[in-house]
mmCIF file of C-alpha atoms in Angstrom:
data_model
loop_
_atom_site.group_PDB
_atom_site.id
_atom_site.type_symbol
_atom_site.label_atom_id
_atom_site.label_comp_id
_atom_site.label_asym_id
_atom_site.label_seq_id
_atom_site.Cartn_x
_atom_site.Cartn_y
_atom_site.Cartn_z
ATOM 1 C CA MET A 243 -92.940 20.701 -83.129
ATOM 2 C CA PRO A 244 -91.238 17.372 -83.366
ATOM 3 C CA ASP A 245 -87.740 17.147 -82.524
ATOM 4 C CA ALA A 246 -85.363 16.540 -85.571
ATOM 5 C CA SER A 247 -83.709 13.828 -83.616
ATOM 6 C CA SER A 248 -86.781 11.623 -83.759
ATOM 7 C CA HIS A 249 -86.209 11.211 -87.697
ATOM 8 C CA ARG A 250 -82.490 9.913 -87.366
ATOM 9 C CA PRO A 251 -83.614 6.205 -86.348
ATOM 10 C CA ARG A 252 -85.703 6.158 -89.646
ATOM 11 C CA ARG A 253 -83.080 7.668 -91.640
ATOM 12 C CA LEU A 254 -80.601 5.163 -90.136
ATOM 13 C CA LEU A 255 -82.959 2.140 -90.818
ATOM 14 C CA GLY A 256 -83.402 3.414 -94.401
ATOM 15 C CA ALA A 257 -79.491 3.689 -94.974
ATOM 16 C CA CYS A 258 -79.220 0.037 -93.758
ATOM 17 C CA LEU A 259 -81.837 -1.317 -96.121
ATOM 18 C CA ALA A 260 -80.317 0.561 -99.008
ATOM 19 C CA LEU A 261 -76.717 -0.848 -98.263
ATOM 20 C CA ALA A 262 -78.275 -4.364 -97.692
ATOM 21 C CA TRP A 263 -80.106 -4.148 -101.010
ATOM 22 C CA LEU A 264 -76.783 -3.083 -102.733
ATOM 23 C CA PHE A 265 -74.825 -5.963 -100.984
ATOM 24 C CA VAL A 266 -77.292 -8.575 -101.913
ATOM 25 C CA HIS A 267 -77.529 -7.343 -105.534
ATOM 26 C CA GLN A 268 -73.911 -6.734 -106.370
ATOM 27 C CA PRO A 269 -72.408 -9.164 -108.532
ATOM 28 C CA THR A 270 -69.882 -11.566 -106.786
ATOM 29 C CA LEU A 271 -66.710 -12.760 -108.128
ATOM 30 C CA ALA A 272 -68.455 -16.194 -108.701
ATOM 31 C CA ASP A 273 -71.012 -14.378 -110.674
ATOM 32 C CA ASP A 274 -68.220 -12.711 -112.810
ATOM 33 C CA ALA A 275 -66.548 -15.938 -113.426
ATOM 34 C CA LEU A 276 -69.892 -17.539 -114.379
ATOM 35 C CA MET A 277 -70.757 -14.802 -117.007
ATOM 36 C CA THR A 278 -67.530 -14.613 -118.395
ATOM 37 C CA GLY A 279 -67.415 -18.470 -119.036
ATOM 38 C CA VAL A 280 -71.020 -18.390 -120.785
ATOM 39 C CA HIS A 281 -69.992 -15.571 -122.839
ATOM 40 C CA ALA A 282 -66.780 -17.287 -123.791
ATOM 41 C CA PHE A 283 -68.869 -20.299 -124.531
ATOM 42 C CA LEU A 284 -71.331 -18.385 -126.770
ATOM 43 C CA TYR A 285 -68.629 -16.605 -128.570
ATOM 44 C CA GLU A 286 -67.016 -19.982 -129.518
ATOM 45 C CA GLN A 287 -70.432 -21.372 -130.922
ATOM 46 C CA ALA A 288 -71.353 -18.376 -132.684
ATOM 47 C CA GLN A 289 -68.223 -17.209 -134.561
ATOM 48 C CA GLY A 290 -68.505 -19.614 -137.244
ATOM 49 C CA HIS A 291 -71.606 -17.628 -138.673
ATOM 50 C CA GLY A 292 -69.892 -14.491 -139.153
ATOM 51 C CA GLU A 293 -66.932 -12.170 -138.392
ATOM 52 C CA GLU A 294 -68.377 -9.910 -135.873
ATOM 53 C CA VAL A 295 -70.122 -11.108 -132.895
ATOM 54 C CA VAL A 296 -72.048 -9.317 -130.099
ATOM 55 C CA ILE A 297 -73.107 -11.071 -126.989
ATOM 56 C CA GLU A 298 -75.171 -9.852 -123.887
ATOM 57 C CA VAL A 299 -75.565 -12.263 -121.186
ATOM 58 C CA HIS A 300 -78.475 -11.673 -118.474
ATOM 59 C CA PRO A 301 -76.957 -11.835 -114.913
ATOM 60 C CA PRO A 302 -78.228 -14.793 -112.843
ATOM 61 C CA SER A 303 -80.846 -14.335 -110.087
ATOM 62 C CA ALA A 304 -79.248 -12.956 -106.873
ATOM 63 C CA HIS A 305 -80.897 -15.691 -105.005
ATOM 64 C CA LEU A 306 -79.122 -18.324 -106.548
ATOM 65 C CA PRO A 307 -75.772 -19.700 -104.596
ATOM 66 C CA PRO A 308 -72.519 -19.303 -106.465
ATOM 67 C CA CYS A 309 -71.893 -21.725 -109.301
ATOM 68 C CA GLU A 310 -68.734 -23.613 -108.874
ATOM 69 C CA ALA A 311 -66.644 -24.837 -111.931
ATOM 70 C CA PRO A 312 -69.438 -23.570 -114.350
ATOM 71 C CA GLN A 313 -69.777 -25.971 -117.371
ATOM 72 C CA PRO A 314 -72.332 -24.226 -120.139
ATOM 73 C CA PHE A 315 -74.223 -26.088 -122.507
ATOM 74 C CA LEU A 316 -76.847 -25.286 -125.062
ATOM 75 C CA THR A 317 -80.228 -26.317 -124.354
ATOM 76 C CA HIS A 318 -81.332 -26.360 -127.978
ATOM 77 C CA ALA A 319 -78.224 -27.792 -129.556
ATOM 78 C CA SER A 320 -79.868 -28.254 -132.990
ATOM 79 C CA ARG A 321 -80.461 -24.495 -133.473
ATOM 80 C CA PRO A 322 -78.073 -21.803 -134.613
ATOM 81 C CA VAL A 323 -76.712 -19.931 -131.798
ATOM 82 C CA LEU A 324 -78.511 -16.545 -132.780
ATOM 83 C CA GLY A 325 -80.859 -13.975 -131.440
ATOM 84 C CA ARG A 326 -82.270 -15.071 -127.872
ATOM 85 C CA VAL A 327 -80.807 -18.138 -126.594
ATOM 86 C CA SER A 328 -81.016 -20.185 -123.381
ATOM 87 C CA VAL A 329 -77.864 -21.515 -121.935
ATOM 88 C CA GLY A 330 -77.516 -24.323 -119.297
ATOM 89 C CA VAL A 331 -74.771 -24.471 -116.838
ATOM 90 C CA ARG A 332 -73.738 -27.183 -114.814
ATOM 91 C CA CYS A 333 -72.306 -26.313 -111.298
ATOM 92 C CA GLY A 334 -69.864 -28.100 -109.148
ATOM 93 C CA GLU A 335 -67.273 -30.669 -109.846
ATOM 94 C CA GLU A 336 -69.802 -33.322 -110.776
ATOM 95 C CA GLY A 337 -72.181 -31.012 -112.424
ATOM 96 C CA ARG A 338 -75.293 -32.137 -110.470
ATOM 97 C CA GLN A 339 -76.586 -28.542 -110.035
ATOM 98 C CA VAL A 340 -77.874 -27.012 -113.267
ATOM 99 C CA ARG A 341 -79.158 -23.508 -113.811
ATOM 100 C CA TYR A 342 -80.104 -21.633 -116.933
ATOM 101 C CA LEU A 343 -79.219 -18.165 -118.230
ATOM 102 C CA GLN A 344 -80.624 -15.965 -121.009
ATOM 103 C CA ALA A 345 -78.464 -14.175 -123.611
ATOM 104 C CA GLU A 346 -78.938 -12.211 -126.664
ATOM 105 C CA VAL A 347 -76.369 -13.149 -129.667
ATOM 106 C CA GLY A 348 -76.028 -10.921 -132.701
ATOM 107 C CA VAL A 349 -73.861 -11.976 -135.581
ATOM 108 C CA ILE A 350 -72.938 -9.814 -138.498
ATOM 109 C CA GLY A 351 -72.327 -12.451 -141.457
ATOM 110 C CA ASP A 352 -73.267 -13.338 -145.161
ATOM 111 C CA TYR A 353 -76.408 -15.191 -146.019
ATOM 112 C CA PRO A 354 -77.989 -16.274 -149.236
ATOM 113 C CA VAL A 355 -81.061 -14.460 -150.703
ATOM 114 C CA ALA A 356 -83.151 -15.105 -153.927
ATOM 115 C CA ALA A 357 -81.488 -13.300 -156.741
ATOM 116 C CA ARG A 358 -84.821 -13.200 -158.597
ATOM 117 C CA ASP A 359 -88.349 -14.411 -158.169
ATOM 118 C CA ILE A 360 -88.281 -18.114 -157.960
ATOM 119 C CA ALA A 361 -91.370 -19.982 -159.256
ATOM 120 C CA PRO A 362 -92.447 -23.349 -157.187
ATOM 121 C CA GLY A 363 -90.974 -26.357 -158.559
ATOM 122 C CA THR A 364 -87.821 -24.706 -159.562
ATOM 123 C CA THR A 365 -84.697 -26.427 -159.019
ATOM 124 C CA ILE A 366 -81.898 -24.190 -157.140
ATOM 125 C CA THR A 367 -78.817 -23.418 -158.627
ATOM 126 C CA ASP A 368 -76.063 -20.799 -158.150
ATOM 127 C CA GLU A 369 -77.459 -18.404 -160.611
ATOM 128 C CA LEU A 370 -80.686 -18.114 -158.673
ATOM 129 C CA LEU A 371 -79.138 -16.883 -155.338
ATOM 130 C CA GLU A 372 -76.928 -13.928 -154.212
ATOM 131 C CA THR A 373 -75.211 -13.066 -151.043
ATOM 132 C CA ARG A 374 -76.384 -10.432 -148.609
ATOM 133 C CA ARG A 375 -74.627 -9.155 -145.451
ATOM 134 C CA GLY A 376 -76.349 -8.230 -142.073
ATOM 135 C CA ASP A 377 -77.273 -9.141 -138.575
ATOM 136 C CA LEU A 378 -78.353 -13.055 -138.936
ATOM 137 C CA SER A 379 -80.064 -12.800 -135.427
ATOM 138 C CA ARG A 380 -82.769 -10.695 -137.311
ATOM 139 C CA LEU A 381 -83.452 -13.452 -139.841
ATOM 140 C CA PRO A 382 -86.301 -16.002 -139.491
ATOM 141 C CA ARG A 383 -85.821 -18.923 -137.056
ATOM 142 C CA GLN A 384 -85.451 -21.365 -140.052
ATOM 143 C CA ALA A 385 -83.131 -19.411 -142.130
ATOM 144 C CA VAL A 386 -80.636 -20.880 -144.462
ATOM 145 C CA LEU A 387 -77.030 -19.462 -143.779
ATOM 146 C CA ASP A 388 -75.308 -21.712 -146.088
ATOM 147 C CA GLU A 389 -76.429 -21.827 -149.848
ATOM 148 C CA ALA A 390 -75.058 -25.413 -150.126
ATOM 149 C CA GLU A 391 -77.800 -26.673 -147.988
ATOM 150 C CA VAL A 392 -80.476 -25.762 -150.769
ATOM 151 C CA LEU A 393 -78.468 -26.073 -153.988
ATOM 152 C CA GLY A 394 -80.238 -29.065 -156.063
ATOM 153 C CA GLN A 395 -83.363 -28.821 -154.018
ATOM 154 C CA VAL A 396 -86.695 -27.843 -155.196
ATOM 155 C CA ALA A 397 -88.578 -24.747 -154.199
ATOM 156 C CA GLN A 398 -92.077 -25.669 -152.632
ATOM 157 C CA ARG A 399 -93.469 -22.082 -153.073
ATOM 158 C CA ARG A 400 -92.899 -18.822 -154.852
ATOM 159 C CA LEU A 401 -89.760 -16.937 -153.544
ATOM 160 C CA ALA A 402 -89.643 -13.271 -153.604
ATOM 161 C CA SER A 403 -86.453 -11.591 -155.015
ATOM 162 C CA GLY A 404 -84.317 -10.400 -152.291
ATOM 163 C CA SER A 405 -86.043 -12.586 -149.801
ATOM 164 C CA PRO A 406 -83.954 -14.745 -147.214
ATOM 165 C CA LEU A 407 -84.322 -18.604 -147.740
ATOM 166 C CA GLN A 408 -85.948 -20.810 -145.051
ATOM 167 C CA ALA A 409 -85.548 -24.457 -144.739
ATOM 168 C CA HIS A 410 -89.256 -25.470 -144.879
ATOM 169 C CA GLN A 411 -89.437 -23.676 -148.313
ATOM 170 C CA PHE A 412 -87.574 -26.462 -150.145
ATOM 171 C CA GLN A 413 -87.465 -30.231 -150.644
ATOM 172 C CA THR A 414 -85.240 -32.685 -151.822
ATOM 173 C CA ARG A 415 -85.458 -33.164 -155.860
ATOM 174 C CA PRO A 416 -86.872 -36.494 -156.436
ATOM 175 C CA LEU A 417 -84.656 -39.001 -158.173
ATOM 176 C CA VAL A 418 -87.001 -41.799 -157.881
ATOM 177 C CA GLU A 419 -90.907 -41.504 -158.707
ATOM 178 C CA ARG A 420 -93.658 -43.747 -157.482
ATOM 179 C CA GLY A 421 -94.429 -46.311 -159.933
ATOM 180 C CA GLN A 422 -91.019 -45.841 -161.845
ATOM 181 C CA GLN A 423 -88.886 -48.906 -162.979
ATOM 182 C CA VAL A 424 -85.651 -48.788 -160.827
ATOM 183 C CA THR A 425 -82.567 -50.526 -160.424
ATOM 184 C CA VAL A 426 -81.612 -51.831 -157.035
ATOM 185 C CA GLU A 427 -77.980 -52.773 -156.225
ATOM 186 C CA ALA A 428 -76.916 -55.167 -153.577
ATOM 187 C CA GLN A 429 -72.935 -54.888 -152.496
ATOM 188 C CA GLY A 430 -71.188 -56.932 -150.140
ATOM 189 C CA ALA A 431 -67.557 -57.543 -149.545
ATOM 190 C CA SER A 432 -67.272 -60.064 -152.347
ATOM 191 C CA PHE A 433 -70.224 -59.642 -154.319
ATOM 192 C CA ARG A 434 -72.474 -57.008 -156.368
ATOM 193 C CA VAL A 435 -75.946 -58.029 -157.638
ATOM 194 C CA THR A 436 -78.439 -55.717 -159.386
ATOM 195 C CA ARG A 437 -82.186 -56.172 -159.872
ATOM 196 C CA GLU A 438 -84.981 -54.447 -161.357
ATOM 197 C CA GLY A 439 -88.111 -53.400 -159.683
ATOM 198 C CA GLU A 440 -90.799 -50.794 -159.192
ATOM 199 C CA ALA A 441 -90.535 -47.982 -156.701
ATOM 200 C CA LEU A 442 -93.740 -47.757 -154.577
ATOM 201 C CA GLU A 443 -92.974 -43.887 -153.488
ATOM 202 C CA PRO A 444 -90.981 -41.281 -154.635
ATOM 203 C CA GLY A 445 -87.550 -40.229 -153.106
ATOM 204 C CA GLY A 446 -84.818 -37.933 -153.186
ATOM 205 C CA GLU A 447 -80.968 -38.537 -152.756
ATOM 206 C CA GLY A 448 -80.398 -40.364 -149.443
ATOM 207 C CA GLU A 449 -83.985 -41.188 -148.745
ATOM 208 C CA ARG A 450 -85.237 -44.704 -148.323
ATOM 209 C CA VAL A 451 -87.943 -45.927 -150.729
ATOM 210 C CA ARG A 452 -89.702 -49.353 -150.775
ATOM 211 C CA VAL A 453 -89.477 -51.255 -154.230
ATOM 212 C CA ARG A 454 -91.276 -54.211 -155.156
ATOM 213 C CA PHE A 455 -89.808 -56.921 -157.528
ATOM 214 C CA ALA A 456 -91.596 -59.033 -160.164
ATOM 215 C CA ASN A 457 -91.883 -62.175 -157.732
ATOM 216 C CA ARG A 458 -93.657 -59.565 -155.260
ATOM 217 C CA ASP A 459 -90.786 -59.466 -152.812
ATOM 218 C CA LEU A 460 -90.619 -56.036 -151.026
ATOM 219 C CA ILE A 461 -87.544 -54.426 -150.033
ATOM 220 C CA THR A 462 -86.461 -50.984 -148.629
ATOM 221 C CA ALA A 463 -83.208 -49.296 -150.435
ATOM 222 C CA THR A 464 -81.528 -45.905 -150.306
ATOM 223 C CA VAL A 465 -81.712 -43.693 -153.256
ATOM 224 C CA VAL A 466 -78.141 -42.887 -154.749
ATOM 225 C CA GLY A 467 -79.143 -41.413 -158.106
ATOM 226 C CA ASP A 468 -81.735 -41.189 -160.832
ATOM 227 C CA ALA A 469 -83.917 -44.302 -160.782
ATOM 228 C CA ARG A 470 -80.958 -46.035 -158.873
ATOM 229 C CA LEU A 471 -81.120 -47.359 -155.356
ATOM 230 C CA ALA A 472 -78.671 -49.419 -153.169
ATOM 231 C CA VAL A 473 -78.774 -52.008 -150.234
ATOM 232 C CA ASP A 474 -75.759 -52.466 -148.245
ATOM 233 C CA PHE A 475 -75.067 -55.794 -146.472
#
Protein backbone atom coordinates (compact mmCIF):
# COMPACT_ATOMS: atom_id res chain seq x y z
CA MET A 1 0.00 0.00 0.00
CA PRO A 2 1.56 3.35 -0.99
CA ASP A 3 2.53 5.73 1.78
CA ALA A 4 0.12 8.73 2.07
CA SER A 5 3.17 10.96 2.28
CA SER A 6 3.97 10.08 -1.38
CA HIS A 7 0.92 12.12 -2.53
CA ARG A 8 2.06 15.28 -0.72
CA PRO A 9 4.44 16.51 -3.49
CA ARG A 10 1.64 16.19 -6.08
CA ARG A 11 -0.83 18.03 -3.85
CA LEU A 12 1.73 20.75 -3.16
CA LEU A 13 2.46 21.12 -6.88
CA GLY A 14 -1.28 21.34 -7.66
CA ALA A 15 -1.78 24.01 -5.01
CA CYS A 16 1.14 26.03 -6.38
CA LEU A 17 -0.23 25.85 -9.92
CA ALA A 18 -3.68 26.96 -8.74
CA LEU A 19 -2.20 29.94 -6.89
CA ALA A 20 -0.12 30.86 -9.94
CA TRP A 21 -3.23 30.75 -12.18
CA LEU A 22 -5.11 32.99 -9.77
CA PHE A 23 -2.21 35.43 -9.62
CA VAL A 24 -1.89 35.67 -13.42
CA HIS A 25 -5.63 36.09 -14.03
CA GLN A 26 -6.37 38.40 -11.12
CA PRO A 27 -7.07 41.95 -12.40
CA THR A 28 -4.41 44.47 -11.42
CA LEU A 29 -4.93 48.06 -10.32
CA ALA A 30 -3.79 49.12 -13.80
CA ASP A 31 -6.49 46.88 -15.33
CA ASP A 32 -9.07 48.45 -13.01
CA ALA A 33 -8.03 51.94 -14.11
CA LEU A 34 -8.20 50.88 -17.75
CA MET A 35 -11.68 49.36 -17.37
CA THR A 36 -12.94 52.39 -15.43
CA GLY A 37 -11.59 54.76 -18.06
CA VAL A 38 -13.17 52.83 -20.94
CA HIS A 39 -16.49 52.57 -19.08
CA ALA A 40 -16.57 56.33 -18.44
CA PHE A 41 -15.64 57.05 -22.06
CA LEU A 42 -18.43 54.83 -23.43
CA TYR A 43 -20.96 56.32 -21.02
CA GLU A 44 -20.10 59.82 -22.21
CA GLN A 45 -20.48 58.74 -25.84
CA ALA A 46 -23.76 56.84 -25.32
CA GLN A 47 -25.72 58.98 -22.86
CA GLY A 48 -26.95 61.29 -25.60
CA HIS A 49 -29.08 58.43 -27.00
CA GLY A 50 -31.18 57.87 -23.89
CA GLU A 51 -31.61 58.28 -20.15
CA GLU A 52 -30.59 54.78 -19.00
CA VAL A 53 -27.22 53.37 -20.10
CA VAL A 54 -25.92 49.89 -19.26
CA ILE A 55 -22.30 49.10 -20.15
CA GLU A 56 -20.31 45.89 -19.85
CA VAL A 57 -16.61 46.10 -20.73
CA HIS A 58 -14.79 42.82 -21.32
CA PRO A 59 -11.44 42.75 -19.45
CA PRO A 60 -8.16 42.85 -21.37
CA SER A 61 -6.08 39.77 -21.99
CA ALA A 62 -4.02 38.66 -19.00
CA HIS A 63 -0.97 38.32 -21.25
CA LEU A 64 -0.77 42.06 -22.00
CA PRO A 65 1.35 44.46 -19.96
CA PRO A 66 -0.40 47.21 -17.94
CA CYS A 67 -1.75 50.16 -19.94
CA GLU A 68 -0.35 53.39 -18.53
CA ALA A 69 -2.31 56.66 -19.01
CA PRO A 70 -5.10 55.02 -21.07
CA GLN A 71 -6.69 57.16 -23.81
CA PRO A 72 -9.83 55.44 -25.21
CA PHE A 73 -11.15 56.11 -28.71
CA LEU A 74 -13.84 54.62 -30.97
CA THR A 75 -12.65 52.39 -33.78
CA HIS A 76 -15.81 53.22 -35.80
CA ALA A 77 -16.54 56.84 -34.90
CA SER A 78 -19.36 57.17 -37.47
CA ARG A 79 -21.51 54.44 -35.86
CA PRO A 80 -23.79 54.96 -32.85
CA VAL A 81 -22.32 53.63 -29.61
CA LEU A 82 -24.85 50.83 -29.23
CA GLY A 83 -24.72 47.05 -28.93
CA ARG A 84 -21.35 45.38 -29.38
CA VAL A 85 -18.63 47.97 -29.87
CA SER A 86 -14.86 47.90 -30.22
CA VAL A 87 -12.86 50.45 -28.25
CA GLY A 88 -9.26 51.32 -28.98
CA VAL A 89 -7.00 52.44 -26.14
CA ARG A 90 -3.72 54.27 -26.57
CA CYS A 91 -1.29 53.48 -23.76
CA GLY A 92 1.66 55.45 -22.44
CA GLU A 93 2.38 59.17 -22.45
CA GLU A 94 2.80 59.32 -26.24
CA GLY A 95 0.07 56.76 -26.94
CA ARG A 96 2.32 54.63 -29.12
CA GLN A 97 0.95 51.34 -27.80
CA VAL A 98 -2.61 50.58 -28.88
CA ARG A 99 -4.85 47.76 -27.70
CA TYR A 100 -8.50 46.97 -28.30
CA LEU A 101 -11.31 46.00 -25.94
CA GLN A 102 -14.82 44.73 -26.62
CA ALA A 103 -17.87 46.08 -24.83
CA GLU A 104 -21.66 45.77 -24.81
CA VAL A 105 -23.64 49.00 -24.59
CA GLY A 106 -27.38 49.05 -23.95
CA VAL A 107 -29.38 52.28 -23.96
CA ILE A 108 -33.04 52.74 -23.06
CA GLY A 109 -34.41 55.62 -25.11
CA ASP A 110 -36.95 56.87 -27.64
CA TYR A 111 -36.90 56.14 -31.36
CA PRO A 112 -39.30 56.82 -34.26
CA VAL A 113 -41.40 54.14 -36.00
CA ALA A 114 -43.96 54.19 -38.79
CA ALA A 115 -47.36 55.20 -37.32
CA ARG A 116 -49.14 53.42 -40.20
CA ASP A 117 -48.24 51.57 -43.37
CA ILE A 118 -46.25 53.90 -45.63
CA ALA A 119 -46.24 53.36 -49.40
CA PRO A 120 -43.11 53.76 -51.56
CA GLY A 121 -42.70 57.29 -52.90
CA THR A 122 -44.37 58.89 -49.86
CA THR A 123 -42.80 62.06 -48.45
CA ILE A 124 -42.27 61.60 -44.71
CA THR A 125 -44.11 64.00 -42.39
CA ASP A 126 -44.67 64.18 -38.62
CA GLU A 127 -48.12 62.61 -38.97
CA LEU A 128 -46.63 59.43 -40.44
CA LEU A 129 -44.37 58.78 -37.44
CA GLU A 130 -44.76 57.99 -33.77
CA THR A 131 -42.36 57.44 -30.88
CA ARG A 132 -41.54 54.15 -29.16
CA ARG A 133 -39.33 53.48 -26.13
CA GLY A 134 -36.99 50.54 -25.74
CA ASP A 135 -33.43 49.19 -25.84
CA LEU A 136 -31.81 51.01 -28.75
CA SER A 137 -29.06 48.40 -28.99
CA ARG A 138 -31.62 45.86 -30.21
CA LEU A 139 -32.57 47.97 -33.24
CA PRO A 140 -31.08 47.33 -36.69
CA ARG A 141 -27.57 48.70 -37.27
CA GLN A 142 -28.81 51.54 -39.53
CA ALA A 143 -31.81 52.43 -37.38
CA VAL A 144 -32.86 56.08 -37.38
CA LEU A 145 -32.88 57.47 -33.81
CA ASP A 146 -33.95 61.03 -34.61
CA GLU A 147 -37.01 61.55 -36.80
CA ALA A 148 -35.56 64.86 -38.05
CA GLU A 149 -33.15 62.79 -40.16
CA VAL A 150 -35.98 61.51 -42.41
CA LEU A 151 -38.57 64.29 -42.32
CA GLY A 152 -39.04 65.58 -45.86
CA GLN A 153 -37.36 62.52 -47.39
CA VAL A 154 -39.07 59.95 -49.59
CA ALA A 155 -39.70 56.29 -48.67
CA GLN A 156 -37.99 53.97 -51.15
CA ARG A 157 -39.98 50.90 -50.10
CA ARG A 158 -43.11 49.98 -48.18
CA LEU A 159 -42.79 50.54 -44.44
CA ALA A 160 -45.02 48.48 -42.15
CA SER A 161 -46.84 50.13 -39.26
CA GLY A 162 -44.79 50.02 -36.07
CA SER A 163 -41.53 49.13 -37.84
CA PRO A 164 -38.29 50.94 -36.90
CA LEU A 165 -36.90 53.24 -39.57
CA GLN A 166 -33.58 52.53 -41.29
CA ALA A 167 -31.46 55.06 -43.17
CA HIS A 168 -31.29 53.04 -46.39
CA GLN A 169 -35.10 53.04 -46.66
CA PHE A 170 -35.18 56.74 -47.59
CA GLN A 171 -33.81 59.11 -50.16
CA THR A 172 -33.74 62.87 -50.44
CA ARG A 173 -36.83 64.31 -52.12
CA PRO A 174 -35.81 65.55 -55.59
CA LEU A 175 -36.10 69.31 -55.95
CA VAL A 176 -34.64 69.18 -59.43
CA GLU A 177 -35.56 66.67 -62.16
CA ARG A 178 -33.44 65.62 -65.11
CA GLY A 179 -34.23 67.78 -68.15
CA GLN A 180 -35.98 70.42 -66.03
CA GLN A 181 -35.44 74.12 -66.69
CA VAL A 182 -33.73 75.55 -63.62
CA THR A 183 -32.44 78.86 -62.33
CA VAL A 184 -28.78 79.06 -61.37
CA GLU A 185 -27.67 81.88 -59.09
CA ALA A 186 -24.05 82.99 -58.87
CA GLN A 187 -23.28 85.27 -55.94
CA GLY A 188 -20.10 86.93 -54.77
CA ALA A 189 -19.07 89.71 -52.40
CA SER A 190 -20.47 92.50 -54.61
CA PHE A 191 -22.54 90.85 -57.32
CA ARG A 192 -25.46 88.48 -57.94
CA VAL A 193 -26.23 86.95 -61.35
CA THR A 194 -28.90 84.41 -62.38
CA ARG A 195 -29.05 82.28 -65.51
CA GLU A 196 -31.51 79.76 -66.88
CA GLY A 197 -30.30 76.30 -67.80
CA GLU A 198 -31.23 72.62 -68.11
CA ALA A 199 -30.54 70.14 -65.31
CA LEU A 200 -28.74 67.07 -66.61
CA GLU A 201 -29.57 64.94 -63.55
CA PRO A 202 -31.98 64.93 -60.59
CA GLY A 203 -30.98 66.17 -57.16
CA GLY A 204 -32.22 66.88 -53.67
CA GLU A 205 -31.40 69.75 -51.35
CA GLY A 206 -27.65 70.13 -50.85
CA GLU A 207 -26.74 67.79 -53.70
CA ARG A 208 -24.60 68.91 -56.65
CA VAL A 209 -26.09 68.75 -60.12
CA ARG A 210 -24.68 69.43 -63.60
CA VAL A 211 -26.45 72.17 -65.56
CA ARG A 212 -26.15 72.99 -69.28
CA PHE A 213 -26.82 76.50 -70.58
CA ALA A 214 -28.08 77.51 -74.02
CA ASN A 215 -24.51 78.23 -75.22
CA ARG A 216 -23.61 74.61 -74.27
CA ASP A 217 -21.54 75.67 -71.27
CA LEU A 218 -21.60 73.19 -68.39
CA ILE A 219 -21.33 73.94 -64.68
CA THR A 220 -21.97 72.05 -61.46
CA ALA A 221 -24.20 73.79 -58.92
CA THR A 222 -25.77 73.01 -55.54
CA VAL A 223 -29.52 72.46 -55.20
CA VAL A 224 -31.01 75.05 -52.83
CA GLY A 225 -34.74 74.83 -53.62
CA ASP A 226 -37.37 73.80 -56.15
CA ALA A 227 -35.71 74.22 -59.59
CA ARG A 228 -33.12 76.49 -57.96
CA LEU A 229 -29.36 76.02 -57.76
CA ALA A 230 -26.48 78.14 -56.52
CA VAL A 231 -22.81 78.63 -57.31
CA ASP A 232 -20.56 80.35 -54.77
CA PHE A 233 -17.55 82.46 -55.69
